[in-house]
Coordinates of C-alpha atoms (C1' of nucleotides) in Angstrom, one line a residue:
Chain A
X1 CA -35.8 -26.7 2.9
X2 CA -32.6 -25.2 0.8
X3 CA -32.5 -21.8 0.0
X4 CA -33.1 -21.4 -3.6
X5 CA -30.6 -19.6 -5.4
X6 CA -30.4 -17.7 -8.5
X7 CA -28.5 -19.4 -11.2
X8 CA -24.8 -18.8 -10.9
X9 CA -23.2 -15.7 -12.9
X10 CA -27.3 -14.4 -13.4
X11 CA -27.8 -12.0 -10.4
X12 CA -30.8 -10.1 -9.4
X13 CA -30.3 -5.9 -9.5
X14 CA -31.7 -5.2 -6.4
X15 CA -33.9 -1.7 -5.4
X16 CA -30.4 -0.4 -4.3
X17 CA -29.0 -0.6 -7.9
X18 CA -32.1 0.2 -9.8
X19 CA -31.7 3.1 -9.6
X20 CA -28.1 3.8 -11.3
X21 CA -29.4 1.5 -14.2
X22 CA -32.9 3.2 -15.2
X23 CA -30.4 6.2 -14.9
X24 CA -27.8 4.9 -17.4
X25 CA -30.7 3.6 -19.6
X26 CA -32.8 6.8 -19.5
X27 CA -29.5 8.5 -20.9
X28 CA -28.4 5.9 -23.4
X29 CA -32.0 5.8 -24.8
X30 CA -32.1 9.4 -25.1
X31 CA -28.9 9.9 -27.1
X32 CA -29.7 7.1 -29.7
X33 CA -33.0 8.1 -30.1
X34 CA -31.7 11.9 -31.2
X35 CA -29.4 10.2 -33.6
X36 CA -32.7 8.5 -35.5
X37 CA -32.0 5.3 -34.1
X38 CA -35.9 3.3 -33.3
X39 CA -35.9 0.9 -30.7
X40 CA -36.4 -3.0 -32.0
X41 CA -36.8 -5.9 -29.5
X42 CA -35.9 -9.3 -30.2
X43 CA -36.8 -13.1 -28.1
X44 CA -33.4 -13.4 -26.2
X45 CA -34.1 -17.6 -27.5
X46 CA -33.1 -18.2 -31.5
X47 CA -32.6 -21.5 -33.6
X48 CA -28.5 -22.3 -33.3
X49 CA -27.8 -22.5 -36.2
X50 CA -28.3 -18.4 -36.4
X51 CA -25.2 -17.8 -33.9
X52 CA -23.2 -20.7 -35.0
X53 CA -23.4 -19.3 -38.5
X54 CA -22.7 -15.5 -38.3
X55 CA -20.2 -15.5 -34.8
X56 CA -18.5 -18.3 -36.4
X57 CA -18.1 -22.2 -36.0
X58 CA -14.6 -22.4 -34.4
X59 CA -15.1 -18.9 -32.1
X60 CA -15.1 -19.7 -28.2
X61 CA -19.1 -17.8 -28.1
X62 CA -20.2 -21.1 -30.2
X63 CA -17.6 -23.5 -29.7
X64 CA -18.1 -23.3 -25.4
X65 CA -20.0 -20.4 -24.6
X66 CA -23.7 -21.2 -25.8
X67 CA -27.0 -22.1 -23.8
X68 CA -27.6 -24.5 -26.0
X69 CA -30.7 -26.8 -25.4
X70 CA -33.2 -29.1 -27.4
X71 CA -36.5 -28.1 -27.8
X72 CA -39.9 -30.1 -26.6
X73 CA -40.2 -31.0 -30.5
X74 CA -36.1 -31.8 -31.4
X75 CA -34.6 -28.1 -32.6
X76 CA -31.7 -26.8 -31.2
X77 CA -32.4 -23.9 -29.4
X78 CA -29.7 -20.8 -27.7
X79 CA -29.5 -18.1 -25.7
X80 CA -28.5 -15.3 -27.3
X81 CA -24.9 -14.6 -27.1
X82 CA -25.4 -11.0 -28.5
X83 CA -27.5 -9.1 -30.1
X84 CA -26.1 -8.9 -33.9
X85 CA -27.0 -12.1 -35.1
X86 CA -30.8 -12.0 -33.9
X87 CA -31.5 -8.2 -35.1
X88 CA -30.1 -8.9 -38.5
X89 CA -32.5 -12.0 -38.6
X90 CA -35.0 -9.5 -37.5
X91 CA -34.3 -7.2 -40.3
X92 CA -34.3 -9.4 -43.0
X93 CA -37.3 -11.1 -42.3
X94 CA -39.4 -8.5 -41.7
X95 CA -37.7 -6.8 -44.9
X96 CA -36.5 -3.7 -42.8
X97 CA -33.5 -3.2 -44.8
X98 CA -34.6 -2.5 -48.2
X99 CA -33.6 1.1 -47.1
X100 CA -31.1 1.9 -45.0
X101 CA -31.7 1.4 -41.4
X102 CA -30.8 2.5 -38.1
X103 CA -31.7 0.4 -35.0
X104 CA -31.2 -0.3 -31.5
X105 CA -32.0 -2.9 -29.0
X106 CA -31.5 -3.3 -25.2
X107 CA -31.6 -6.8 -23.0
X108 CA -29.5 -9.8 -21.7
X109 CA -27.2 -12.0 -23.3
X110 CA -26.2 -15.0 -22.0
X111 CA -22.9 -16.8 -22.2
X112 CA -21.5 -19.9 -20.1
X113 CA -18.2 -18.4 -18.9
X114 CA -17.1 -18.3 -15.3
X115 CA -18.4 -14.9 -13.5
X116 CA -15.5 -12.5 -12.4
X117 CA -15.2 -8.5 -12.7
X118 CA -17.5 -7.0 -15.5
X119 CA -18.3 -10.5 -16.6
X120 CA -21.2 -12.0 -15.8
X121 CA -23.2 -15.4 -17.4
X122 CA -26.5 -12.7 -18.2
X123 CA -25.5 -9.9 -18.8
X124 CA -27.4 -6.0 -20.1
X125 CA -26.0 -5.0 -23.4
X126 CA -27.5 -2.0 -25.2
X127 CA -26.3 -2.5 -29.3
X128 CA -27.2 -0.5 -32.2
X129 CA -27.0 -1.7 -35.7
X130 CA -26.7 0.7 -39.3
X131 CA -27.8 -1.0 -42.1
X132 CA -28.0 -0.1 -45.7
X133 CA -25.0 2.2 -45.7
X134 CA -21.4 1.2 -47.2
X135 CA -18.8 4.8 -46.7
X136 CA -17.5 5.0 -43.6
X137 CA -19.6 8.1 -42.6
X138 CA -21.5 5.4 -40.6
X139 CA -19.1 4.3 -39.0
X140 CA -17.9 7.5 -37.9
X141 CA -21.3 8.5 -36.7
X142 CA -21.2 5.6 -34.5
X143 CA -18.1 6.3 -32.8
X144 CA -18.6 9.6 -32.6
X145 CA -22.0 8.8 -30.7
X146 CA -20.7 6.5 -27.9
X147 CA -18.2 9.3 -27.7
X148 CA -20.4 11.8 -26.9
X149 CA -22.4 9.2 -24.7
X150 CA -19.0 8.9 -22.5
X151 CA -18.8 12.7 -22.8
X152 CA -22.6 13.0 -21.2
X153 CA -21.9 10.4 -18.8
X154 CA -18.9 12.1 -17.3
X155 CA -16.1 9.5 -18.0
X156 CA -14.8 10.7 -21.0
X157 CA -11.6 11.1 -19.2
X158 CA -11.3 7.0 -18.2
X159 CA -12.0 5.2 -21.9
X160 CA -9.7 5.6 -24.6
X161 CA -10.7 4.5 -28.3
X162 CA -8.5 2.0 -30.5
X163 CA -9.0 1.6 -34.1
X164 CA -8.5 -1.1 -36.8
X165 CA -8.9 -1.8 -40.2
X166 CA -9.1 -5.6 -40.6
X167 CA -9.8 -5.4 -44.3
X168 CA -11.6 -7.8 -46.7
X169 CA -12.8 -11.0 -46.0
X170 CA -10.0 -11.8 -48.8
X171 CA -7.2 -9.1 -47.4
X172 CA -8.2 -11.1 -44.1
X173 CA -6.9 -14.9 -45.7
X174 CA -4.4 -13.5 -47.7
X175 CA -3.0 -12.4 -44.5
X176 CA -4.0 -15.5 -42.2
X177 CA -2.1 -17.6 -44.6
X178 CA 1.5 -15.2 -44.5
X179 CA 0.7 -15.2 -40.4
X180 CA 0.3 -18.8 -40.1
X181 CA 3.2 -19.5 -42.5
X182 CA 5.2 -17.2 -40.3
X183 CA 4.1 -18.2 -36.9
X184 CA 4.7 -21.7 -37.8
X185 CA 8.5 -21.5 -37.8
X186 CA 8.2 -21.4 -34.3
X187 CA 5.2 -23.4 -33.4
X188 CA 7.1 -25.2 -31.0
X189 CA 7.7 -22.3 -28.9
X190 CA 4.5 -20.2 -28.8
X191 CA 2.2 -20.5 -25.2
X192 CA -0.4 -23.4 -25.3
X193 CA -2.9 -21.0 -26.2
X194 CA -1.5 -19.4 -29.6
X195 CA -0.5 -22.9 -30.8
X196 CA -3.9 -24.4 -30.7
X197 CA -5.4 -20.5 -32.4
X198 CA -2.7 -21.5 -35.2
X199 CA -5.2 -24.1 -36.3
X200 CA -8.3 -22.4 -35.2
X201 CA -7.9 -19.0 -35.1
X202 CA -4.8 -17.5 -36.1
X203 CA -5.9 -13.5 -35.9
X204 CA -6.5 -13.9 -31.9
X205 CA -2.9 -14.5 -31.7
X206 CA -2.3 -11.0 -32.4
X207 CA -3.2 -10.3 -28.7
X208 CA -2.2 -12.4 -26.8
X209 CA -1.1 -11.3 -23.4
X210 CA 2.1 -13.6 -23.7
X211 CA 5.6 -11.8 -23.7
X212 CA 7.1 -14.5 -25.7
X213 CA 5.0 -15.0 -28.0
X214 CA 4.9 -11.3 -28.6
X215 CA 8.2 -11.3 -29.2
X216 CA 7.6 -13.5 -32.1
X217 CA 5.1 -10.8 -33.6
X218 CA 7.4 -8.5 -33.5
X219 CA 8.8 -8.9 -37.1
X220 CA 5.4 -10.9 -38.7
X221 CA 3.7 -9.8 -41.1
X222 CA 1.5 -6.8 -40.7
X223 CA -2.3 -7.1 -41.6
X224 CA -2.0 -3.2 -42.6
X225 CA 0.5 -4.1 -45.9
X226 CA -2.4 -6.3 -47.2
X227 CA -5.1 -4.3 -46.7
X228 CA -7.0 -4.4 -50.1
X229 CA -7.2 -0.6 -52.0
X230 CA -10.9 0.0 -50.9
X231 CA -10.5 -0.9 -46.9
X232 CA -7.4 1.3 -46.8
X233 CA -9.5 4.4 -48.4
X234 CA -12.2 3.7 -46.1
X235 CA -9.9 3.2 -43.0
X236 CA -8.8 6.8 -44.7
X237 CA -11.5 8.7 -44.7
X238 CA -13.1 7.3 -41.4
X239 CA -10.0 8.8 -39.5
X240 CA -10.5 11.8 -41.4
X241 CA -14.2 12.3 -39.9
X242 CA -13.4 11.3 -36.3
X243 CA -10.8 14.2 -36.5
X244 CA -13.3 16.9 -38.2
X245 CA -15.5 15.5 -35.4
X246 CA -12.5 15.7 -32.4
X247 CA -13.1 12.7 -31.3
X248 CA -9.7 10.8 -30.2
X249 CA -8.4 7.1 -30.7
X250 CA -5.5 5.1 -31.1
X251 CA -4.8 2.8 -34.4
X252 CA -3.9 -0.6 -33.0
X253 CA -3.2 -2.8 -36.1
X254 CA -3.2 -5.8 -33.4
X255 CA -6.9 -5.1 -32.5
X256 CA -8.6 -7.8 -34.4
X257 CA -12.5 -9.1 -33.0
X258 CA -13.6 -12.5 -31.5
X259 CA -16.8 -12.8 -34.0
X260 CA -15.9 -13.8 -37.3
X261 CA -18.4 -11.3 -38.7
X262 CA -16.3 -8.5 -39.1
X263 CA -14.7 -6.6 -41.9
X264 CA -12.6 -3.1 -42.6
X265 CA -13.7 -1.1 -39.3
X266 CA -13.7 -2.9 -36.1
X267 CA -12.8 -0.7 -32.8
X268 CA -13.1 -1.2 -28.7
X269 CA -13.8 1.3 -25.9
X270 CA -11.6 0.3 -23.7
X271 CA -10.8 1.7 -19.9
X272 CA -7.9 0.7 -17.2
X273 CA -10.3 1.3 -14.1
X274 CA -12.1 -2.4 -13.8
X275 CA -9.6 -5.0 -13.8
X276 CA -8.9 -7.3 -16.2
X277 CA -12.5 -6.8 -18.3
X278 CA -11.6 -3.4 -19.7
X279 CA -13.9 -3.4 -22.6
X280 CA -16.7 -1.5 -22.2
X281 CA -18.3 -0.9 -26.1
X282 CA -17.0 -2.6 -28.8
X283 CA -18.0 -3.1 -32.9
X284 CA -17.6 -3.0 -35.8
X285 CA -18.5 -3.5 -39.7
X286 CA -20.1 -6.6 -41.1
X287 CA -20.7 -6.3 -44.5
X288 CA -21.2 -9.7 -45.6
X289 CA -23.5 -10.7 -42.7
X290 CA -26.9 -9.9 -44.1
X291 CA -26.3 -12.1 -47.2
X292 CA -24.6 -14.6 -45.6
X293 CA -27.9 -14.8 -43.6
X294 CA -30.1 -15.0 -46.3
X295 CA -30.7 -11.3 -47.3
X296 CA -30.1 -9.5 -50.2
X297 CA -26.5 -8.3 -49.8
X298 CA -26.5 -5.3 -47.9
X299 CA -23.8 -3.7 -45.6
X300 CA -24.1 -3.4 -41.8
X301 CA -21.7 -1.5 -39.0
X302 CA -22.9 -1.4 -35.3
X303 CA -21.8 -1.7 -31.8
X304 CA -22.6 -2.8 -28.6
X305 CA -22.0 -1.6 -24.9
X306 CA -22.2 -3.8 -21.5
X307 CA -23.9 -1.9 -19.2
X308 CA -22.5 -4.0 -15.9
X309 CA -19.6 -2.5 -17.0
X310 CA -20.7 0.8 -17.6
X311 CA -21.7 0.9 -14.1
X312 CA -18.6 -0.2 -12.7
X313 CA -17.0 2.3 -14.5
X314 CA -19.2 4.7 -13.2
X315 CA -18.7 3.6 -9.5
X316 CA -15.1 3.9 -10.0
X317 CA -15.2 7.3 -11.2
X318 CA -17.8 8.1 -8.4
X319 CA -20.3 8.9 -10.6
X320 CA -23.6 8.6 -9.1
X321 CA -27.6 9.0 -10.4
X322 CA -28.9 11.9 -9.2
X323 CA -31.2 10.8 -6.1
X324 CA -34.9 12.3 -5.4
X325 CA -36.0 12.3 -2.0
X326 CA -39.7 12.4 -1.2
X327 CA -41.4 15.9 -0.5
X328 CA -43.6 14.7 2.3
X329 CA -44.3 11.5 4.5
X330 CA -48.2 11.3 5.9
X331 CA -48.3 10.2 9.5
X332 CA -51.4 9.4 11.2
X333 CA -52.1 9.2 15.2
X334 CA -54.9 7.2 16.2
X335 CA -57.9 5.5 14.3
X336 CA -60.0 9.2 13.0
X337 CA -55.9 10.5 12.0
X338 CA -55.1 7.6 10.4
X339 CA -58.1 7.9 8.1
X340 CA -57.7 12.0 7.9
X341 CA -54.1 11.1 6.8
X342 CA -54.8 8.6 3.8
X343 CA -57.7 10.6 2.5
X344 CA -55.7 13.8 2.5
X345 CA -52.2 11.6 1.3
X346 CA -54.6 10.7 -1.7
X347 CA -55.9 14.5 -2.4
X348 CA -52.5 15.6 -2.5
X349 CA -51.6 12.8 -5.2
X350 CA -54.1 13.7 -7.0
X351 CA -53.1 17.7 -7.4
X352 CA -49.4 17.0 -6.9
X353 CA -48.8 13.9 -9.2
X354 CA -45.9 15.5 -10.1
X355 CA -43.9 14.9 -6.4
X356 CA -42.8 11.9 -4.6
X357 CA -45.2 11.6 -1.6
X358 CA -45.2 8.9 1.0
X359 CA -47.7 7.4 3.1
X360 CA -47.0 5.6 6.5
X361 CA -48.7 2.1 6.7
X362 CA -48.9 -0.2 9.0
X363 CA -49.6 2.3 12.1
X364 CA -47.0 2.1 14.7
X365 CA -47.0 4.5 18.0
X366 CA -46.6 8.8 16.7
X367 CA -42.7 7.9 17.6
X368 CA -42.7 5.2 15.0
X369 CA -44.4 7.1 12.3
X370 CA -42.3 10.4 12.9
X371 CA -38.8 8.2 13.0
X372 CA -39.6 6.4 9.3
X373 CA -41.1 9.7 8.3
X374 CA -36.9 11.3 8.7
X375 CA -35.6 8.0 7.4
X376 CA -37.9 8.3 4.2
X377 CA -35.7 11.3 3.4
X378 CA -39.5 13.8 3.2
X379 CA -38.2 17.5 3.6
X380 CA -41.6 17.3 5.6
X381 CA -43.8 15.2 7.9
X382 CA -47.5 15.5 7.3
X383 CA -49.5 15.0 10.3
X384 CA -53.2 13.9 11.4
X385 CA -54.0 13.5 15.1
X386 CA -56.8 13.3 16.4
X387 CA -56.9 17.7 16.5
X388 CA -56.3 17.8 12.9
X389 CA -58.4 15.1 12.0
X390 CA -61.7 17.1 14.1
X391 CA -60.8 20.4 12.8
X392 CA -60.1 19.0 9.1
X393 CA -56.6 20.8 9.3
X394 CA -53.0 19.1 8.9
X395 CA -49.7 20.0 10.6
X396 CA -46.5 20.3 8.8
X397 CA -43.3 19.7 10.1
X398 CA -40.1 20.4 8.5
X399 CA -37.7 17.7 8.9
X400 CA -34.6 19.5 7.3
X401 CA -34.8 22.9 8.0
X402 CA -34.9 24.7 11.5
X403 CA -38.2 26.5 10.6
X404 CA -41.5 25.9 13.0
X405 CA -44.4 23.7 12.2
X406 CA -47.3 25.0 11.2
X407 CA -51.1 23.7 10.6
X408 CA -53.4 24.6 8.4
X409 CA -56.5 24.0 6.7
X410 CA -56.6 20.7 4.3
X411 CA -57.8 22.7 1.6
X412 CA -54.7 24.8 1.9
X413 CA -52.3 22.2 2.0
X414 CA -51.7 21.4 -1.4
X415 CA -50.7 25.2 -2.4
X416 CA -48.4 25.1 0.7
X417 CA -46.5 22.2 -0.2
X418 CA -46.0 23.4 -4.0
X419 CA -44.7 26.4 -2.4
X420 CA -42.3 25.1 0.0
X421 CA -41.0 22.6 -3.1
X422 CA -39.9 25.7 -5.1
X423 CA -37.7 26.9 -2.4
X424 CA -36.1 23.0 -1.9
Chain B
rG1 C1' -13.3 -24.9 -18.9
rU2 C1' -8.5 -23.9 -15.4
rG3 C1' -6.5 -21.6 -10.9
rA4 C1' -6.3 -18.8 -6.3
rU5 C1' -9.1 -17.2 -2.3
rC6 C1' -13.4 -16.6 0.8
rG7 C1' -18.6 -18.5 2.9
rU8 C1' -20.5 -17.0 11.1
rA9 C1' -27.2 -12.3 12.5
rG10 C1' -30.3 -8.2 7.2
rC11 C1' -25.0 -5.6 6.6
rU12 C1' -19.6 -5.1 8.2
rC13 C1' -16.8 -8.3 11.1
rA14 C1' -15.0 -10.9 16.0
rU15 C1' -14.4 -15.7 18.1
rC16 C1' -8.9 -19.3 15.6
rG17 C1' -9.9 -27.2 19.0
rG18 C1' -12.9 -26.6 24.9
rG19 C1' -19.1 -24.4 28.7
rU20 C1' -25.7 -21.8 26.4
rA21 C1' -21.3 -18.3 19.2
rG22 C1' -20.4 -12.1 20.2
rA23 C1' -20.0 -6.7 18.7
rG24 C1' -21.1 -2.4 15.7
rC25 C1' -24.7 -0.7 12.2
rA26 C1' -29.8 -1.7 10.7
rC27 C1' -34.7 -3.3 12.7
rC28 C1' -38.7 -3.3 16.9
rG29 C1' -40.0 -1.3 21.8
rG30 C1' -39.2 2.1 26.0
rA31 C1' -37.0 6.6 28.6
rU32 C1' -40.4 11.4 26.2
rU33 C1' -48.7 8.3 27.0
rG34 C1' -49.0 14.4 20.0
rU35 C1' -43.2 15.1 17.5
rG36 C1' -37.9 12.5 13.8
rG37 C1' -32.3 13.3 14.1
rC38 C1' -28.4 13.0 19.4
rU39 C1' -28.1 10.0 24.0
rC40 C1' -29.4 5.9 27.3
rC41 C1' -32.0 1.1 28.3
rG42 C1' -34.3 -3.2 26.5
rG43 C1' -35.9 -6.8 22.6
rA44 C1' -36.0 -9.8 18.4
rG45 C1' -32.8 -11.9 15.0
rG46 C1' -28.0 -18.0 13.9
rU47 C1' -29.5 -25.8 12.2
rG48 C1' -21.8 -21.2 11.6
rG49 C1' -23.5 -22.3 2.9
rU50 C1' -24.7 -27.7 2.4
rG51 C1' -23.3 -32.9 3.0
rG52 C1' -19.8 -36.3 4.7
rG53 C1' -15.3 -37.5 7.7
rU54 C1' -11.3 -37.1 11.7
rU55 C1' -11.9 -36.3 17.2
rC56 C1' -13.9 -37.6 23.9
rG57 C1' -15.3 -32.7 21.7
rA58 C1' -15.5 -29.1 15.1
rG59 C1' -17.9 -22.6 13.2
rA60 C1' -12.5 -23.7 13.4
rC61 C1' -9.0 -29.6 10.9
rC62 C1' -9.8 -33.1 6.1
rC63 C1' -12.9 -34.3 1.7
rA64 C1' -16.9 -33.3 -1.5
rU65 C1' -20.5 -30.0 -3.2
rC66 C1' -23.0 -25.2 -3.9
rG67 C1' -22.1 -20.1 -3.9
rG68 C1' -19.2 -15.2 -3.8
rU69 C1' -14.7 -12.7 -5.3
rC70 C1' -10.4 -12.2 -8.4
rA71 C1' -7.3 -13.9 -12.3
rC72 C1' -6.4 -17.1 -16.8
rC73 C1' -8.9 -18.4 -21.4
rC74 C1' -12.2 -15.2 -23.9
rC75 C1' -15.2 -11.2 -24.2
rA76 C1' -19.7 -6.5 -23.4

RNA sequence: GUGAUCGUAGCUCAUCGGGUAGAGCACCGGAUUGUGGCUCCGGAGGUGGUGGGUUCGAGACCCAUCGGUCACCCCA
């Protein structure tokens, strides 16, 4: 028979990684939730229309991206690409944002890309979403919260912030049109890419990674000079906040966003340390988003991080989760020791739930027992022979300190091993 | 979607067209019949990703396919 397989670009996170990630989740959770944000969980399947409508038609998420498949009864059904689309659904149908809002969720996305470094077909994102407020405090409370989450996570040091201001929805055209008008002149001689964006997406050209074309932005229009009067105040003030608040970033009037969503604010986290997929958070504002999805018109500014690439980061910088080791491994010689050892394994869970205790199964010769007993990483080894199980006592031997065994009473044991934890 | 590169034991890798495919680590057992780590000895573990082709002979060469990795496009 074939091996099955997982489904390309979706891996399993194996006991080896689970660690790290209920680690970087605990953390993430922890923050938010001190900042007022309350959890909300959303189906990771919506109706199509949903992402094809707020990411935007002609965007490379809906135009090639999508798990896009019929359901039993005819209605298109997708994967969710990310998280925005689906919580602001949420909101406005269970009229969460007639007051303003903050909210976080946590799960996989899926896009159809080909799998390389930090990108992966499902993927963890953890996004959080401010409704309700239009001044630019929210923004800057956002920032300045994944900024402290890079802080508490120790790589401060390897992401850098960039900043933009992309304006109105009108600003935006006003400017598309001068871009296009300019860009055209030399249609003939921008990459492959950049001439096809001219028609679809003109923006994207902004950042694109060719020198020649670059060249050619060199003297176009800037997005900045038509800003409209309110974007520019708000794109004013937000900086303002993030320095009263010390938090560091780079303008980057070139920085525009791949979802068509956005308006004024829109930033990245980005870091040099994985490759090609430096992004590691990115958001923005998205004032017309509610409305345009059948809500009463209310503004909206959030973010989301990957957490694959979180982790990598983390790797890179040699950032580990703290590891517990177990504080004793039972081990039980023959049939009465065996039984001595999983009675008294149980006692001890009962008045020490608080500590990692292990229990050999499966027998094996003393040998055996002792050698998993070291592997499991126990500071000691709990024993039952046949002795201990007659004289209802149990023998402890220290596996990483040079200290004798000793045996005692069962009844004792419990106190003992509290004991010899506060001294680990 | 495009390109490059790689698939041999659980893991890391040898073998580079010629006899029953090897090593280290990990696993199991023994030396030590109630004591782990160090050492020594032994054992188990493979349809060489899969399917075709070339050849007297293929793990090795060719094609296809699946998968990994990295990059492009794009994005978290």
């Amino acid at each position: 028979m074939k091996t099955l397989q997982a489904i390309r670009g979706m891996p399993d996170t194996l006991p080896v990684d689970t660690g790290s990630w209920q680690w970087l989740e605990r953390k993430v959770q922890d923050l938010v939730q001190s900042y007022g944000y309350q959890e909300i969980r959303m189906p990771i399947l919506e109706s199509t229309h949903l992402f094809a409508r707020s990411i935007g038609e002609v965007t490379d998420i809906v135009e090639k991206e999508m798990y896009t498949f019929a359901d039993r009864n005819g209605d298109s059904l997708t994967l969710r690409p990310e998280g925005t689309a689906g919580c602001v659904r949420a909101a406005v149908q269970h009229n969460l944002i007639s007051t303003p809002q903050r909210l976080w969720y946590r799960g996989p996305m899926f896009r159809h890309e080909r799998p390389q470094k930090g990108r992966l077909r499902q993927f963890q994102q953890i996004g959080l979403e401010a409704f309700g407020v239009a001044t630019p405090d929210a923004d800057a409370e956002l920032i300045a919260l994944s900024a402290r989450l890079w802080r508490d996570l120790g790589v401060a040091d390897a992401v850098q912030l960039q900043l933009n201001s992309i304006g109105s929805l009108e600003a935006r055209a006003a400017y598309k049109a001068a871009l296009v008008d300019y860009l055209s002149a030399f249609k003939g001689e921008l990459d492959e890419d950049s001439q096809r964006r001219l028609e679809t997406n003109p923006l994207r050209i902004l950042d694109s990674k060719h020198a020649r074309t670059q060249e050619f932005l060199t003297n176009a229009p800037n997005l900045h000079d038509f800003l409209d009067e309110e974007s520019v105040n708000d794109f004013a003030r937000l900086k303002a906040y993030l320095d009263g608040a010390k938090v560091a970033y780079t303008v980057n009037p070139r920085l525009v966003r791949g979802l068509d969503y956005y308006n004024k604010t829109v930033f990245e986290w980005v870091t040099t340390e994985l490759g090609a997929q430096g992004t590691i958070c990115a958001g923005g504002r998205y004032d017309g988003l509610v409305a345009q999805l059948g809500g009463k018109p209310t503004p909206g500014v959030g973010f989301a991080m990957g957490l694959e690439r979180i982790l990598l980061l983390l790797g890179a910088q040699g950032i580990e989760a703290p590891s517990t080791l177990p504080l004793a491994f039972g081990v039980g010689v023959g049939e009465a020791g065996e039984r001595a050892c999983f009675a008294g394994i149980e006692a001890l869970r009962s008045s020490l739930p608080q500590f990692d205790i292990r229990l050999n199964t499966g027998a094996g010769s003393f040998k055996a027992q002792m050698k998993r007993a070291d592997k499991s990483g126990a500071k000691v080894a709990l024993i039952w022979g046949e002795t201990e199980a007659q004289n209802n006592t149990v023998t402890l031997k220290f596996l990483r300190d040079d200290e004798p065994q000793i045996t005692l009473a069962n009844s004792l044991l419990a106190q003992e091993l509290e004991r010899i934890s506060n001294t680990m």
